[in-house]
mmCIF file of C-alpha atoms and ligand atoms in Angstrom:
data_model
loop_
_atom_site.group_PDB
_atom_site.id
_atom_site.type_symbol
_atom_site.label_atom_id
_atom_site.label_comp_id
_atom_site.label_asym_id
_atom_site.label_seq_id
_atom_site.Cartn_x
_atom_site.Cartn_y
_atom_site.Cartn_z
ATOM 1 C CA UNK A 9 -5.921 -17.969 19.817
ATOM 2 C CA UNK A 10 -6.290 -20.788 17.325
ATOM 3 C CA UNK A 11 -3.044 -21.723 15.652
ATOM 4 C CA UNK A 12 -4.026 -25.184 14.471
ATOM 5 C CA UNK A 13 -4.505 -25.769 10.758
ATOM 6 C CA UNK A 14 -7.297 -28.027 9.530
ATOM 7 C CA UNK A 15 -4.759 -29.789 7.323
ATOM 8 C CA UNK A 16 -1.072 -29.856 6.497
ATOM 9 C CA UNK A 17 0.380 -30.349 3.015
ATOM 10 C CA UNK A 18 3.896 -30.489 1.703
ATOM 11 C CA UNK A 19 3.093 -28.344 -1.323
ATOM 12 C CA UNK A 20 0.304 -26.294 -2.833
ATOM 13 C CA UNK A 21 0.287 -28.902 -5.605
ATOM 14 C CA UNK A 22 -1.621 -31.161 -3.191
ATOM 15 C CA UNK A 23 -4.491 -28.644 -2.982
ATOM 16 C CA UNK A 24 -6.110 -29.955 -6.157
ATOM 17 C CA UNK A 25 -9.657 -29.159 -7.352
ATOM 18 C CA UNK A 26 -10.561 -32.717 -6.271
ATOM 19 C CA UNK A 27 -9.220 -32.084 -2.751
ATOM 20 C CA UNK A 28 -11.226 -28.858 -2.545
ATOM 21 C CA UNK A 29 -14.349 -30.603 -3.783
ATOM 22 C CA UNK A 30 -13.973 -33.405 -1.243
ATOM 23 C CA UNK A 31 -13.761 -30.837 1.549
ATOM 24 C CA UNK A 32 -16.724 -28.724 0.403
ATOM 25 C CA UNK A 33 -14.500 -25.804 -0.607
ATOM 26 C CA UNK A 34 -15.158 -23.578 -3.623
ATOM 27 C CA UNK A 35 -12.338 -21.075 -3.369
ATOM 28 C CA UNK A 36 -8.688 -20.757 -2.393
ATOM 29 C CA UNK A 37 -7.063 -17.842 -0.601
ATOM 30 C CA UNK A 38 -3.365 -17.873 -1.357
ATOM 31 C CA UNK A 39 -0.281 -16.467 0.325
ATOM 32 C CA UNK A 40 2.576 -15.475 -2.018
ATOM 33 C CA UNK A 41 6.001 -16.009 -0.444
ATOM 34 C CA UNK A 42 6.937 -19.609 0.233
ATOM 35 C CA UNK A 43 3.439 -20.715 -0.803
ATOM 36 C CA UNK A 44 3.290 -19.839 -4.512
ATOM 37 C CA UNK A 45 6.962 -18.940 -4.962
ATOM 38 C CA UNK A 46 10.254 -19.361 -3.122
ATOM 39 C CA UNK A 47 11.917 -16.252 -1.746
ATOM 40 C CA UNK A 48 13.376 -13.918 -4.364
ATOM 41 C CA UNK A 49 11.863 -15.978 -7.155
ATOM 42 C CA UNK A 50 9.757 -13.860 -9.529
ATOM 43 C CA UNK A 51 7.277 -16.441 -10.845
ATOM 44 C CA UNK A 52 5.818 -19.787 -9.777
ATOM 45 C CA UNK A 53 7.169 -23.010 -11.246
ATOM 46 C CA UNK A 54 5.363 -24.476 -14.305
ATOM 47 C CA UNK A 55 3.574 -27.097 -12.168
ATOM 48 C CA UNK A 56 2.152 -24.373 -9.898
ATOM 49 C CA UNK A 57 1.077 -22.389 -12.972
ATOM 50 C CA UNK A 58 -0.626 -25.549 -14.266
ATOM 51 C CA UNK A 59 -2.482 -25.910 -10.957
ATOM 52 C CA UNK A 60 -3.730 -22.310 -11.199
ATOM 53 C CA UNK A 61 -4.999 -23.099 -14.718
ATOM 54 C CA UNK A 62 -6.725 -26.184 -13.329
ATOM 55 C CA UNK A 63 -8.470 -24.036 -10.696
ATOM 56 C CA UNK A 64 -9.808 -21.830 -13.485
ATOM 57 C CA UNK A 65 -10.919 -24.825 -15.545
ATOM 58 C CA UNK A 66 -12.835 -26.246 -12.562
ATOM 59 C CA UNK A 67 -14.402 -22.919 -11.565
ATOM 60 C CA UNK A 68 -12.429 -22.717 -8.317
ATOM 61 C CA UNK A 69 -12.300 -19.082 -7.172
ATOM 62 C CA UNK A 70 -8.845 -17.727 -6.335
ATOM 63 C CA UNK A 71 -7.768 -14.686 -4.334
ATOM 64 C CA UNK A 72 -4.280 -13.738 -3.123
ATOM 65 C CA UNK A 73 -3.998 -12.234 0.360
ATOM 66 C CA UNK A 74 -0.663 -10.610 1.139
ATOM 67 C CA UNK A 75 0.933 -8.367 3.716
ATOM 68 C CA UNK A 76 2.953 -6.806 0.907
ATOM 69 C CA UNK A 77 2.273 -3.385 -0.558
ATOM 70 C CA UNK A 78 -0.059 -2.910 -3.496
ATOM 71 C CA UNK A 79 2.533 -2.468 -6.315
ATOM 72 C CA UNK A 80 4.235 -5.790 -5.627
ATOM 73 C CA UNK A 81 1.009 -7.763 -5.087
ATOM 74 C CA UNK A 82 -0.682 -6.246 -8.141
ATOM 75 C CA UNK A 83 2.332 -6.821 -10.404
ATOM 76 C CA UNK A 84 2.717 -10.408 -9.205
ATOM 77 C CA UNK A 85 -0.962 -11.283 -9.651
ATOM 78 C CA UNK A 86 -1.105 -9.675 -13.067
ATOM 79 C CA UNK A 87 1.946 -11.656 -14.164
ATOM 80 C CA UNK A 88 0.354 -14.971 -13.169
ATOM 81 C CA UNK A 89 -3.210 -14.177 -14.256
ATOM 82 C CA UNK A 90 -4.938 -13.855 -10.867
ATOM 83 C CA UNK A 91 -7.578 -11.103 -10.952
ATOM 84 C CA UNK A 92 -8.458 -10.861 -7.263
ATOM 85 C CA UNK A 93 -6.041 -9.890 -4.528
ATOM 86 C CA UNK A 94 -5.886 -8.127 -1.171
ATOM 87 C CA UNK A 95 -2.748 -6.156 -0.241
ATOM 88 C CA UNK A 96 -1.702 -4.694 3.137
ATOM 89 C CA UNK A 97 -3.719 -7.483 4.761
ATOM 90 C CA UNK A 98 -1.909 -7.187 8.112
ATOM 91 C CA UNK A 99 -2.088 -10.950 8.639
ATOM 92 C CA UNK A 100 -2.669 -12.419 11.247
ATOM 93 C CA UNK A 101 -5.608 -9.995 11.194
ATOM 94 C CA UNK A 102 -8.799 -11.606 9.909
ATOM 95 C CA UNK A 103 -9.799 -8.705 7.683
ATOM 96 C CA UNK A 104 -7.802 -9.735 4.584
ATOM 97 C CA UNK A 105 -9.372 -13.192 4.609
ATOM 98 C CA UNK A 106 -12.849 -11.801 5.207
ATOM 99 C CA UNK A 107 -12.333 -9.378 2.312
ATOM 100 C CA UNK A 108 -11.050 -12.186 0.044
ATOM 101 C CA UNK A 109 -14.097 -14.352 0.795
ATOM 102 C CA UNK A 110 -16.367 -11.382 0.101
ATOM 103 C CA UNK A 111 -14.624 -10.693 -3.230
ATOM 104 C CA UNK A 112 -15.031 -14.362 -4.197
ATOM 105 C CA UNK A 113 -18.692 -14.330 -3.159
ATOM 106 C CA UNK A 114 -18.209 -17.214 -0.727
ATOM 107 C CA UNK A 115 -18.691 -17.661 3.006
ATOM 108 C CA UNK A 116 -15.233 -18.008 4.646
ATOM 109 C CA UNK A 117 -15.929 -21.613 5.654
ATOM 110 C CA UNK A 118 -16.134 -22.570 1.968
ATOM 111 C CA UNK A 119 -12.668 -21.180 1.263
ATOM 112 C CA UNK A 120 -9.321 -22.877 1.826
ATOM 113 C CA UNK A 121 -6.785 -20.379 3.130
ATOM 114 C CA UNK A 122 -3.361 -21.711 2.195
ATOM 115 C CA UNK A 123 -0.103 -20.442 3.645
ATOM 116 C CA UNK A 124 3.259 -21.422 5.106
ATOM 117 C CA UNK A 125 3.298 -19.447 8.377
ATOM 118 C CA UNK A 126 1.354 -20.474 11.473
ATOM 119 C CA UNK A 127 1.543 -17.081 13.190
ATOM 120 C CA UNK A 128 0.540 -15.212 10.050
ATOM 121 C CA UNK A 129 -1.515 -17.310 7.643
ATOM 122 C CA UNK A 130 -3.079 -19.941 9.893
ATOM 123 C CA UNK A 131 -3.903 -17.662 12.788
ATOM 124 C CA UNK A 132 -5.528 -15.102 10.459
ATOM 125 C CA UNK A 133 -7.387 -17.775 8.498
ATOM 126 C CA UNK A 134 -8.801 -19.353 11.660
ATOM 127 C CA UNK A 135 -9.913 -15.969 12.978
ATOM 128 C CA UNK A 136 -11.826 -15.370 9.748
ATOM 129 C CA UNK A 137 -13.428 -18.831 9.835
ATOM 130 C CA UNK A 138 -11.663 -20.202 6.752
ATOM 131 C CA UNK A 139 -10.533 -23.798 6.287
ATOM 132 C CA UNK A 140 -6.838 -23.350 7.066
ATOM 133 C CA UNK A 141 -4.170 -25.369 5.264
ATOM 134 C CA UNK A 142 -0.575 -25.103 6.440
ATOM 135 C CA UNK A 143 2.090 -25.742 3.819
ATOM 136 C CA UNK A 144 5.681 -26.719 4.259
ATOM 137 C CA UNK A 145 7.527 -23.559 3.114
ATOM 138 C CA UNK A 146 9.019 -23.866 -0.381
ATOM 139 C CA UNK A 147 12.412 -22.647 0.775
ATOM 140 C CA UNK A 148 13.287 -21.387 4.246
ATOM 141 C CA UNK A 149 16.587 -19.666 3.401
ATOM 142 C CA UNK A 150 16.898 -15.878 3.423
ATOM 143 C CA UNK A 151 13.667 -15.131 5.212
ATOM 144 C CA UNK A 152 14.937 -12.362 7.470
ATOM 145 C CA UNK A 153 15.050 -12.023 11.249
ATOM 146 C CA UNK A 154 11.342 -11.527 11.978
ATOM 147 C CA UNK A 155 10.240 -14.580 10.025
ATOM 148 C CA UNK A 156 13.126 -16.606 11.503
ATOM 149 C CA UNK A 157 11.813 -15.623 14.947
ATOM 150 C CA UNK A 158 8.277 -16.708 14.023
ATOM 151 C CA UNK A 159 9.682 -20.013 12.738
ATOM 152 C CA UNK A 160 11.090 -20.611 16.239
ATOM 153 C CA UNK A 161 7.660 -19.958 17.759
ATOM 154 C CA UNK A 162 6.161 -22.411 15.271
ATOM 155 C CA UNK A 163 8.197 -25.310 16.614
ATOM 156 C CA UNK A 164 5.883 -26.335 19.499
ATOM 157 C CA UNK A 165 2.850 -26.168 17.190
ATOM 158 C CA UNK A 166 4.619 -28.246 14.525
ATOM 159 C CA UNK A 167 5.612 -30.725 17.227
ATOM 160 C CA UNK A 168 1.974 -30.989 18.302
ATOM 161 C CA UNK A 169 0.869 -31.531 14.686
ATOM 162 C CA UNK A 170 3.463 -34.312 14.401
ATOM 163 C CA UNK A 171 2.139 -35.924 17.598
ATOM 164 C CA UNK A 172 -1.372 -35.805 16.156
ATOM 165 C CA UNK A 173 -0.097 -37.483 12.978
ATOM 166 C CA UNK A 174 -0.992 -34.535 10.770
ATOM 167 C CA UNK A 175 2.637 -34.095 9.733
ATOM 168 C CA UNK A 176 4.269 -37.341 8.709
HETATM 169 MG MG1 MG B 208 4.411 -16.979 3.203
#
């Protein structure tokens, strides 16, 4: 069970096309809640929208992978101009990430899987062989009991990442 991300960033805004290029990555697999948007926020902030435009301009492939149902994922992606998405991914299963890499035409190791939950996004991404980037969640409030429980389980892993100097 590999719960360790390859990198840790405070925001998706740090996953620039330059960063991807420097790490040999040609695509990004994105989580929605607390990665692209805060909870109960309908659309990303203008700086996140600008980053998505930058991905397009640099030919970076983008695919959303979500555990949400199809109507919500489809409506969200349409609203923000992302064509490729996987719904009902059952993260931490690997299958959503594998499917996203296939859709983007890339081997998983050339995709950055970006998400805010270790026991959902990072575990699934590592299983699929993606380059896993853990993000500080945009906003932790109002996440519900199950996510709050997973946040507790994250603590020893976050502590380890701090010891290793990955989280400053
Ligand atoms: Mg999330």
